[in-house]
Tab-separated table of C-alpha atoms and ligand atoms in Angstrom:
chain	number	residue	atom	x	y	z
A	1	MET	CA	2.490	-15.766	-50.604
A	2	ALA	CA	5.713	-17.181	-49.317
A	3	ILE	CA	6.944	-13.652	-48.584
A	4	LEU	CA	3.700	-12.747	-46.822
A	5	GLY	CA	3.986	-15.877	-44.731
A	6	LEU	CA	7.520	-14.923	-43.760
A	7	LEU	CA	6.420	-11.431	-42.731
A	8	THR	CA	3.679	-12.894	-40.568
A	9	THR	CA	6.207	-15.137	-38.896
A	10	LEU	CA	8.481	-12.175	-38.198
A	11	THR	CA	5.600	-10.297	-36.577
A	12	VAL	CA	4.912	-13.243	-34.306
A	13	LEU	CA	8.553	-13.402	-33.222
A	14	GLY	CA	8.693	-9.692	-32.265
A	15	ASN	CA	8.514	-8.722	-28.619
A	16	HIS	CA	5.278	-7.371	-27.209
A	17	PRO	CA	5.724	-3.603	-26.520
A	18	TRP	CA	3.164	-3.432	-23.665
A	19	LEU	CA	3.354	-4.946	-20.207
A	20	THR	CA	2.331	-8.590	-20.323
A	21	ARG	CA	2.583	-9.782	-16.750
A	22	VAL	CA	1.636	-8.803	-13.190
A	23	TYR	CA	3.718	-10.887	-10.797
A	24	GLU	CA	2.638	-9.391	-7.505
A	25	TYR	CA	0.063	-6.870	-6.270
A	26	ARG	CA	0.168	-5.851	-2.644
A	27	PRO	CA	-1.523	-2.499	-2.187
A	28	ALA	CA	-1.661	-0.503	1.014
A	29	PRO	CA	-5.166	0.367	2.237
A	30	GLY	CA	-6.917	3.087	0.252
A	31	GLN	CA	-10.193	4.471	-1.076
A	32	PHE	CA	-9.842	2.659	-4.420
A	33	ILE	CA	-8.736	-0.675	-2.981
A	34	ASN	CA	-11.126	-3.535	-3.816
A	35	THR	CA	-12.692	-1.460	-6.589
A	36	MET	CA	-9.669	-0.823	-8.836
A	37	PRO	CA	-9.379	-3.664	-9.615
A	38	LEU	CA	-12.664	-5.030	-8.372
A	39	CYS	CA	-12.170	-7.699	-5.703
A	40	ARG	CA	-14.481	-9.887	-3.713
A	41	VAL	CA	-14.242	-11.331	-0.212
A	42	GLY	CA	-12.206	-14.498	-0.251
A	43	GLU	CA	-10.946	-13.968	-3.774
A	44	PRO	CA	-7.732	-15.932	-4.315
A	45	ILE	CA	-4.648	-13.919	-5.168
A	46	ASP	CA	-4.347	-15.522	-8.607
A	47	SER	CA	-7.735	-14.113	-9.490
A	48	VAL	CA	-6.740	-10.671	-8.188
A	49	LEU	CA	-3.575	-10.798	-10.295
A	50	ALA	CA	-5.604	-11.774	-13.361
A	51	ARG	CA	-7.813	-8.710	-12.828
A	52	CYS	CA	-4.721	-6.511	-12.522
A	53	GLN	CA	-3.321	-8.030	-15.674
A	54	ALA	CA	-6.545	-7.389	-17.568
A	55	SER	CA	-6.417	-3.761	-16.394
A	56	ILE	CA	-2.849	-2.749	-17.157
A	57	CYS	CA	-1.317	-5.309	-19.508
A	58	GLY	CA	-1.601	-5.214	-23.240
A	59	ARG	CA	-2.883	-8.236	-25.060
A	60	ILE	CA	-2.215	-9.929	-28.328
A	61	ASP	CA	-5.066	-10.353	-30.757
A	62	THR	CA	-4.782	-12.976	-33.443
A	63	VAL	CA	-6.754	-12.253	-36.586
A	64	THR	CA	-7.155	-14.984	-39.179
A	65	VAL	CA	-8.401	-14.162	-42.679
A	66	THR	CA	-8.628	-16.119	-45.909
A	67	PHE	CA	-6.970	-14.430	-48.876
A	68	HIS	CA	-7.039	-16.063	-52.337
A	69	GLY	CA	-7.631	-19.405	-50.744
A	70	GLN	CA	-4.721	-19.001	-48.316
A	71	THR	CA	-5.255	-18.611	-44.571
A	72	ILE	CA	-3.289	-15.700	-43.187
A	73	THR	CA	-2.815	-15.030	-39.503
A	74	SER	CA	-1.837	-11.576	-38.372
A	75	ILE	CA	-0.927	-10.465	-34.884
A	76	ASP	CA	-2.045	-7.211	-33.327
A	77	THR	CA	-0.946	-5.851	-29.970
A	78	ILE	CA	-3.654	-4.027	-28.061
A	79	TRP	CA	-3.055	-1.243	-25.518
A	80	SER	CA	-4.851	-1.699	-22.186
A	81	GLU	CA	-7.286	0.975	-21.023
A	82	GLY	CA	-7.568	0.119	-17.333
A	83	MET	CA	-5.863	1.191	-14.152
A	84	ILE	CA	-5.057	-0.152	-10.703
A	85	SER	CA	-4.557	1.710	-7.437
A	86	LEU	CA	-1.634	1.032	-5.100
A	87	GLY	CA	-3.315	2.633	-2.047
A	88	GLY	CA	-1.325	4.652	0.507
A	89	TYR	CA	2.427	4.713	1.093
A	90	GLY	CA	4.251	1.509	0.211
A	91	GLY	CA	1.519	-0.324	-1.692
A	92	TYR	CA	3.121	-1.927	-4.728
A	93	VAL	CA	2.800	-3.907	-7.920
A	94	ILE	CA	5.489	-5.905	-9.720
A	95	VAL	CA	5.140	-6.100	-13.489
A	96	GLY	CA	7.113	-7.190	-16.516
A	97	PHE	CA	7.193	-7.555	-20.265
A	98	ASP	CA	7.518	-10.755	-22.285
A	99	HIS	CA	11.221	-9.967	-22.656
A	100	PRO	CA	13.980	-8.171	-20.717
A	101	VAL	CA	14.109	-4.398	-21.195
A	102	VAL	CA	17.516	-3.567	-22.649
A	103	ASN	CA	19.407	-0.545	-21.325
A	104	MET	CA	19.791	1.686	-24.388
A	105	HIS	CA	21.108	4.601	-22.248
A	106	THR	CA	18.085	6.721	-23.045
A	107	TYR	CA	14.439	6.607	-21.966
A	108	ASP	CA	13.897	2.868	-21.900
A	109	PHE	CA	10.334	2.363	-20.722
A	110	GLU	CA	7.261	4.179	-19.449
A	111	ILE	CA	4.774	3.339	-16.733
A	112	GLN	CA	1.647	5.451	-16.999
A	113	GLY	CA	-0.653	6.833	-14.301
A	114	ASN	CA	-3.505	9.326	-14.163
A	115	ALA	CA	-1.727	12.562	-13.171
A	116	PHE	CA	-3.170	15.772	-14.579
A	117	ILE	CA	-2.580	19.514	-14.491
A	118	SER	CA	-4.683	21.785	-12.314
A	119	GLU	CA	-6.815	24.524	-13.824
A	120	ARG	CA	-5.341	26.938	-11.265
A	121	GLU	CA	-1.681	25.944	-11.147
A	122	THR	CA	0.465	24.846	-14.097
A	123	HIS	CA	3.148	23.213	-11.914
A	124	GLY	CA	0.749	20.916	-10.150
A	125	GLY	CA	-2.594	19.201	-10.166
A	126	SER	CA	-3.003	15.548	-9.356
A	127	SER	CA	0.468	14.126	-8.708
A	128	GLU	CA	0.795	10.932	-6.659
A	129	PRO	CA	4.391	9.869	-7.231
A	130	GLY	CA	5.260	6.194	-7.305
A	131	ILE	CA	8.874	5.117	-6.913
A	132	VAL	CA	10.232	2.683	-9.500
A	133	MET	CA	12.553	-0.208	-8.781
A	134	VAL	CA	14.045	-2.443	-11.434
A	135	GLY	CA	14.832	-6.112	-10.897
A	136	VAL	CA	17.317	-8.432	-12.533
A	137	ASP	CA	16.392	-12.115	-12.702
A	138	LEU	CA	19.770	-13.208	-11.384
A	139	ASP	CA	18.678	-16.744	-10.510
A	140	GLY	CA	17.203	-17.127	-13.968
A	141	ASN	CA	13.905	-18.685	-12.877
A	142	GLY	CA	11.818	-16.191	-14.867
A	143	VAL	CA	9.957	-14.725	-11.876
A	144	PRO	CA	10.850	-12.280	-9.100
A	145	SER	CA	12.461	-14.355	-6.330
A	146	ASP	CA	14.839	-14.127	-3.389
A	147	GLY	CA	17.849	-14.836	-5.597
A	148	ASP	CA	17.263	-11.708	-7.679
A	149	LYS	CA	18.560	-8.187	-7.229
A	150	TRP	CA	16.556	-4.965	-7.110
A	151	TYR	CA	17.684	-1.395	-7.698
A	152	GLU	CA	15.839	1.876	-7.150
A	153	LEU	CA	15.616	4.314	-10.043
A	154	ALA	CA	16.833	7.543	-8.459
A	155	GLY	CA	14.322	10.188	-9.495
A	156	SER	CA	14.687	13.956	-9.096
A	157	GLU	CA	14.004	13.827	-5.336
A	158	TYR	CA	16.434	11.017	-4.497
A	159	THR	CA	18.997	13.315	-2.872
A	160	HIS	CA	16.522	15.872	-1.505
A	161	PRO	CA	17.186	16.423	2.235
A	162	LYS	CA	13.563	15.613	3.063
A	163	THR	CA	13.631	12.245	1.289
A	164	GLN	CA	13.783	9.424	3.860
A	165	HIS	CA	15.442	6.290	2.493
A	166	ASP	CA	14.797	3.875	5.363
A	167	TYR	CA	11.111	4.557	5.848
A	168	SER	CA	8.842	1.880	7.250
A	169	ILE	CA	5.114	2.028	7.889
A	170	THR	CA	2.665	-0.438	9.418
A	171	TYR	CA	-1.092	-0.286	8.858
A	172	TYR	CA	-3.478	-1.988	11.300
A	173	ARG	CA	-6.515	-3.805	9.958
A	174	PRO	CA	-9.654	-1.913	10.982
A	175	ASP	CA	-12.747	-3.306	12.626
A	176	GLU	CA	-15.305	-2.529	9.922
A	177	ALA	CA	-18.087	-2.631	12.541
A	178	LYS	CA	-16.603	-0.072	14.922
A	179	PRO	CA	-18.570	3.166	15.474
A	180	ARG	CA	-17.458	5.816	13.036
A	181	THR	CA	-15.939	9.136	14.077
A	182	PRO	CA	-17.046	11.720	11.507
A	183	SER	CA	-14.897	14.817	11.091
A	184	GLN	CA	-16.105	17.937	12.879
A	185	VAL	CA	-14.643	20.195	10.190
A	186	ASN	CA	-14.801	18.146	6.996
A	187	PRO	CA	-18.285	16.869	6.129
A	188	PHE	CA	-16.838	14.506	3.524
A	189	LEU	CA	-14.931	12.394	6.069
A	190	ASN	CA	-17.178	9.920	7.861
A	191	ASP	CA	-14.473	8.142	9.864
A	192	THR	CA	-11.282	9.968	10.848
A	193	THR	CA	-9.918	7.043	12.886
A	194	TYR	CA	-10.561	4.354	10.262
A	195	ILE	CA	-7.148	2.774	9.656
A	196	ARG	CA	-4.361	3.361	12.154
A	197	TRP	CA	-0.749	3.452	11.037
A	198	THR	CA	2.628	3.853	12.707
A	199	SER	CA	5.946	4.703	11.070
A	200	ASN	CA	9.601	5.516	11.762
A	201	ASP	CA	9.277	8.964	10.170
A	202	VAL	CA	12.227	11.213	11.051
A	203	ASN	CA	9.667	13.874	11.902
A	204	PRO	CA	8.433	12.931	15.396
A	205	ASP	CA	5.049	14.498	14.626
A	206	SER	CA	4.475	12.046	11.751
A	207	THR	CA	5.128	8.689	13.396
A	208	SER	CA	1.486	7.697	13.734
A	209	GLY	CA	-1.906	8.640	12.441
A	210	TYR	CA	-5.055	7.426	10.735
A	211	MET	CA	-6.177	6.984	7.205
A	212	SER	CA	-9.641	8.546	7.180
A	213	ARG	CA	-12.591	7.227	5.274
A	214	ASN	CA	-14.604	9.495	3.012
A	215	THR	CA	-18.218	9.504	1.948
A	216	TYR	CA	-17.456	8.698	-1.697
A	217	HIS	CA	-16.134	5.204	-1.135
A	218	SER	CA	-18.110	2.875	1.073
A	219	GLN	CA	-16.257	-0.392	0.456
A	220	PRO	CA	-13.605	-1.659	2.889
A	221	TYR	CA	-10.246	0.020	2.256
A	222	TRP	CA	-8.274	-3.024	3.493
A	223	PRO	CA	-7.475	-5.507	0.658
A	224	LEU	CA	-10.209	-8.152	0.845
A	225	TRP	CA	-7.812	-10.975	-0.046
A	226	LEU	CA	-5.584	-9.966	2.887
A	227	GLN	CA	-8.276	-10.177	5.568
A	228	ASN	CA	-6.220	-12.703	7.505
A	229	GLU	CA	-3.353	-10.272	7.927
A	230	GLY	CA	-3.750	-8.055	10.984
A	231	THR	CA	-1.051	-5.649	9.846
A	232	LEU	CA	0.552	-4.625	6.580
A	233	THR	CA	4.115	-3.298	6.676
A	234	PHE	CA	5.894	-1.568	3.805
A	235	GLN	CA	9.444	-0.274	3.528
A	236	GLY	CA	11.313	1.927	1.133
A	237	THR	CA	12.105	5.489	0.202
A	238	LYS	CA	9.601	8.114	1.274
A	239	LEU	CA	9.180	11.355	-0.649
A	240	ARG	CA	8.179	14.607	1.037
A	241	CYS	CA	4.575	15.729	0.794
A	242	ASN	CA	3.687	17.744	-2.298
A	243	ALA	CA	0.161	19.069	-1.641
A	244	LEU	CA	-1.173	22.478	-0.730
A	245	ASP	CA	-4.805	23.391	-0.075
A	246	LEU	CA	-5.412	26.604	-2.020
A	247	GLY	CA	-8.950	26.932	-0.669
A	248	ASN	CA	-10.049	29.126	2.222
A	249	ASN	CA	-11.612	26.477	4.420
A	250	ALA	CA	-12.664	22.805	4.541
A	251	SER	CA	-15.853	23.389	2.598
A	252	ASN	CA	-14.115	24.930	-0.422
A	253	SER	CA	-10.732	23.243	-0.191
A	254	TYR	CA	-8.779	22.993	-3.441
A	255	TYR	CA	-5.825	20.667	-3.277
A	256	VAL	CA	-2.916	21.023	-5.652
A	257	GLN	CA	-0.213	18.372	-5.628
A	258	TYR	CA	2.954	19.899	-7.084
A	259	PHE	CA	4.842	17.883	-9.680
A	260	PHE	CA	8.324	16.591	-9.024
A	261	ASP	CA	10.747	17.125	-11.901
A	262	TRP	CA	11.213	13.577	-13.177
A	263	GLY	CA	11.564	9.910	-12.369
A	264	TYR	CA	8.203	8.920	-10.829
A	265	VAL	CA	5.050	7.134	-11.936
A	266	ASP	CA	1.737	9.059	-11.744
A	267	ASN	CA	3.630	12.326	-11.196
A	268	LEU	CA	3.421	14.120	-14.563
A	269	PRO	CA	0.656	13.635	-17.156
A	270	ASN	CA	1.013	10.762	-19.627
A	271	ASN	CA	2.042	11.527	-23.144
A	272	PRO	CA	-1.035	10.432	-25.134
A	273	ALA	CA	1.199	9.561	-28.098
A	274	ARG	CA	2.940	6.953	-25.893
A	275	VAL	CA	6.351	8.153	-26.920
A	276	SER	CA	9.187	9.637	-24.909
A	277	GLN	CA	9.026	13.428	-24.990
A	278	ASP	CA	11.306	15.246	-22.577
A	279	ASP	CA	9.486	18.583	-22.468
A	280	GLY	CA	8.739	18.918	-18.735
A	281	TYR	CA	5.029	18.598	-19.467
A	282	TYR	CA	4.528	14.900	-20.112
A	283	ASN	CA	6.292	12.128	-18.269
A	284	PRO	CA	9.015	11.123	-20.747
A	285	GLY	CA	9.551	7.723	-19.151
A	286	PHE	CA	12.313	6.026	-17.215
A	287	LYS	CA	15.996	5.337	-17.805
A	288	ILE	CA	17.598	2.135	-16.551
A	289	ASP	CA	20.718	4.292	-16.160
A	290	TRP	CA	19.073	5.925	-13.125
A	291	ALA	CA	19.488	2.672	-11.156
A	292	VAL	CA	21.344	2.917	-7.857
A	293	ASP	CA	22.265	0.273	-5.292
A	294	GLU	CA	21.265	0.375	-1.627
A	295	ARG	CA	24.135	2.798	-0.897
A	296	GLY	CA	23.046	5.154	-3.652
A	297	ASN	CA	25.856	4.235	-6.041
A	298	HIS	CA	25.089	4.136	-9.750
A	299	VAL	CA	24.918	0.651	-11.261
A	300	ASN	CA	25.443	-0.026	-14.923
A	301	LEU	CA	22.726	-2.551	-15.750
A	302	SER	CA	22.689	-4.082	-19.214
A	303	HIS	CA	18.992	-4.967	-18.935
A	304	ILE	CA	16.190	-5.480	-16.419
A	305	ASP	CA	13.585	-8.218	-16.079
A	306	PHE	CA	11.050	-6.856	-13.576
A	307	ILE	CA	9.653	-3.467	-12.561
A	308	LYS	CA	8.256	-2.665	-9.136
A	309	ILE	CA	6.214	0.487	-8.533
A	310	TYR	CA	5.276	1.580	-5.027
A	311	CYS	CA	3.458	4.604	-3.685
A	312	GLY	CA	6.197	6.922	-2.394
A	313	MET	CA	4.233	9.349	-0.247
A	314	ASN	CA	2.320	9.185	3.033
A	315	GLN	CA	-0.025	12.111	2.596
A	316	TYR	CA	-3.659	12.845	3.288
A	317	CYS	CA	-5.455	15.571	1.344
A	318	GLY	CA	-8.771	16.182	3.079
A	319	TRP	CA	-11.805	15.109	1.106
A	320	THR	CA	-9.668	13.929	-1.822
A	321	GLY	CA	-8.223	11.295	0.483
A	322	GLU	CA	-4.855	9.628	0.736
A	323	THR	CA	-2.253	10.083	-1.949
A	324	SER	CA	-2.145	6.802	-3.847
A	325	THR	CA	-0.190	6.028	-6.988
A	326	GLU	CA	-2.218	4.689	-9.909
A	327	VAL	CA	-0.643	2.425	-12.504
A	328	ALA	CA	-2.334	2.475	-15.887
A	329	ALA	CA	-0.102	0.670	-18.365
A	330	GLY	CA	3.479	0.321	-19.485
A	331	ILE	CA	5.477	0.402	-22.671
A	332	ASP	CA	8.977	-0.677	-23.643
A	333	PHE	CA	10.254	2.036	-26.004
A	334	HIS	CA	12.560	-0.406	-27.814
A	335	PRO	CA	11.119	-3.913	-27.430
A	336	ASP	CA	13.263	-5.432	-30.154
A	337	ALA	CA	16.624	-4.083	-28.981
A	338	PRO	CA	19.155	-6.935	-29.006
A	339	MET	CA	20.132	-8.333	-25.630
A	340	PRO	CA	23.771	-7.496	-24.886
A	341	LEU	CA	26.086	-10.422	-24.256
A	342	PRO	CA	26.577	-11.131	-20.553
A	343	VAL	CA	29.878	-9.939	-19.053
A	344	ALA	CA	31.864	-12.972	-17.850
A	345	GLY	CA	32.279	-12.836	-14.078
A	346	ASP	CA	29.572	-10.188	-13.530
A	347	VAL	CA	27.683	-12.464	-11.159
A	348	ASN	CA	25.512	-9.760	-9.577
A	349	GLY	CA	24.590	-8.197	-12.913
A	350	ASP	CA	25.704	-4.631	-12.193
A	351	GLY	CA	27.842	-4.370	-15.322
A	352	GLU	CA	31.221	-4.618	-13.580
A	353	VAL	CA	33.469	-7.432	-12.417
A	354	ASN	CA	34.818	-6.696	-8.956
A	355	ILE	CA	34.960	-7.923	-5.363
A	356	SER	CA	31.165	-7.804	-5.024
A	357	ASP	CA	30.979	-10.587	-7.619
A	358	ILE	CA	33.328	-12.739	-5.524
A	359	ASN	CA	30.956	-12.200	-2.611
A	360	SER	CA	28.027	-13.154	-4.831
A	361	VAL	CA	29.680	-16.469	-5.764
A	362	ILE	CA	30.492	-17.186	-2.103
A	363	ASN	CA	26.882	-16.390	-1.172
A	364	CYS	CA	25.725	-18.910	-3.783
A	365	ILE	CA	28.037	-21.560	-2.320
A	366	LEU	CA	27.020	-20.859	1.283
A	367	GLY	CA	23.338	-20.422	0.475
A	368	ASP	CA	23.300	-23.432	-1.809
A	369	ASN	CA	21.413	-21.543	-4.501
A	370	TYR	CA	22.233	-21.729	-8.180
A	371	VAL	CA	22.693	-18.499	-10.106
A	372	ASN	CA	23.598	-19.028	-13.747
A	373	MET	CA	26.183	-16.261	-13.845
A	374	ALA	CA	27.937	-17.657	-10.749
A	375	ASP	CA	29.018	-20.710	-12.711
A	376	VAL	CA	31.876	-18.779	-14.268
A	377	THR	CA	33.698	-21.980	-15.298
A	378	HIS	CA	30.619	-23.379	-17.069
A	379	ASP	CA	30.829	-26.828	-15.467
A	380	SER	CA	27.306	-26.704	-13.993
A	381	GLU	CA	28.663	-26.435	-10.465
A	382	ILE	CA	29.281	-23.445	-8.267
A	383	ASN	CA	32.350	-23.899	-6.106
A	384	ILE	CA	35.785	-22.488	-5.248
A	385	SER	CA	36.932	-22.748	-8.855
A	386	ASP	CA	34.306	-20.130	-9.774
A	387	VAL	CA	35.644	-17.832	-7.040
A	388	ASN	CA	39.125	-18.235	-8.524
A	389	ALA	CA	37.794	-17.606	-12.016
A	390	VAL	CA	36.273	-14.279	-10.916
A	391	ILE	CA	39.574	-13.329	-9.244
A	392	ASP	CA	41.382	-14.130	-12.494
A	393	LEU	CA	38.958	-11.915	-14.433
A	394	ILE	CA	39.466	-9.036	-11.979
A	395	LEU	CA	43.258	-9.343	-12.231
A	396	GLN	CA	43.258	-9.538	-16.028
B	1	LIG	CA1	14.131	-14.859	-10.272
B	2	LIG	CA1	-3.170	9.261	-9.426
B	3	LIG	CA1	29.290	-7.253	-10.857
B	4	LIG	CA1	31.611	-23.738	-11.987
């Protein structure tokens, strides 16, 4: 029994392989907003986050049984079966595990969606790509915060000439009581001027427009817990549109959204076995090694603490509505990988010690914020001696 007890203890100490935490959920408007997850008017954000967590995070079940007079507790980790919608371009969620995800220089983690293959086209179907960013908890406070650093995972379209890296869009809260303007050509759209948006799209024909409302979803598309915000603005990388209507006219339209090669959430179908399988059919997951800084340079992260997923496309597909990334669940492919030792002097956590780390220490001094790694001299203060210590490490 002593051995069994030890095994039970080891199970408890293991890291949870599924997502365990939703830190932030800020969707753009969309046809599944307020229903996936379900939200009510005036609902506080903590309640909304709890609903998201119940939808996409795994949970731990504790089972206690009595065996030969001994009470044995076993731990089971349960996969979540729900899904949340991020709405139109820019809508996002920030999630995490109960441990940092270690960079093992292979597929490190997976975020699932609900993409599927069309019956008429093997290279497409439903594909609503979400861009992934990874965050490092540089200030060590355990939550995403201003002192942290984020990096985009550069997927297959990162360097495509039609990818816009400085995209910004603003949505304007609709008046739910305004008279509707049904579409003259599409009977499934009952308000074609529902939610106005403006953007800095490089294509001058795409700098403003409306998110239409369709007959299938009658609830407000604007997040109910954000009713006090007159506008919602999102920034990031924007991917080119991927949809074609293979139908002949509006009444028999058949939209196919063509898959991108790799590196996006809700782009390729999920592997039902929840393993990494790089076969071009299932989404094999994400590599931390794809991380790039704001200038597009590769960064060598040892681990990440947070994952942000945002809808990367501003596209409207007739009666099927706006393209909106869904997030279903997430898995760390190697939850018990040992955390690598921190590199002395690597204040900004990009795996190298160089002039950018000197700047990071100076920023800590000037901004009066404490970042663990900036205290290179380990005297619980961040000052000029830490700057000198980084210089010494660079010159070594
Ligand atoms: Ca933090
Ligand atoms: Ca989807
Ligand atoms: Ca560094
Ligand atoms: Ca110090």
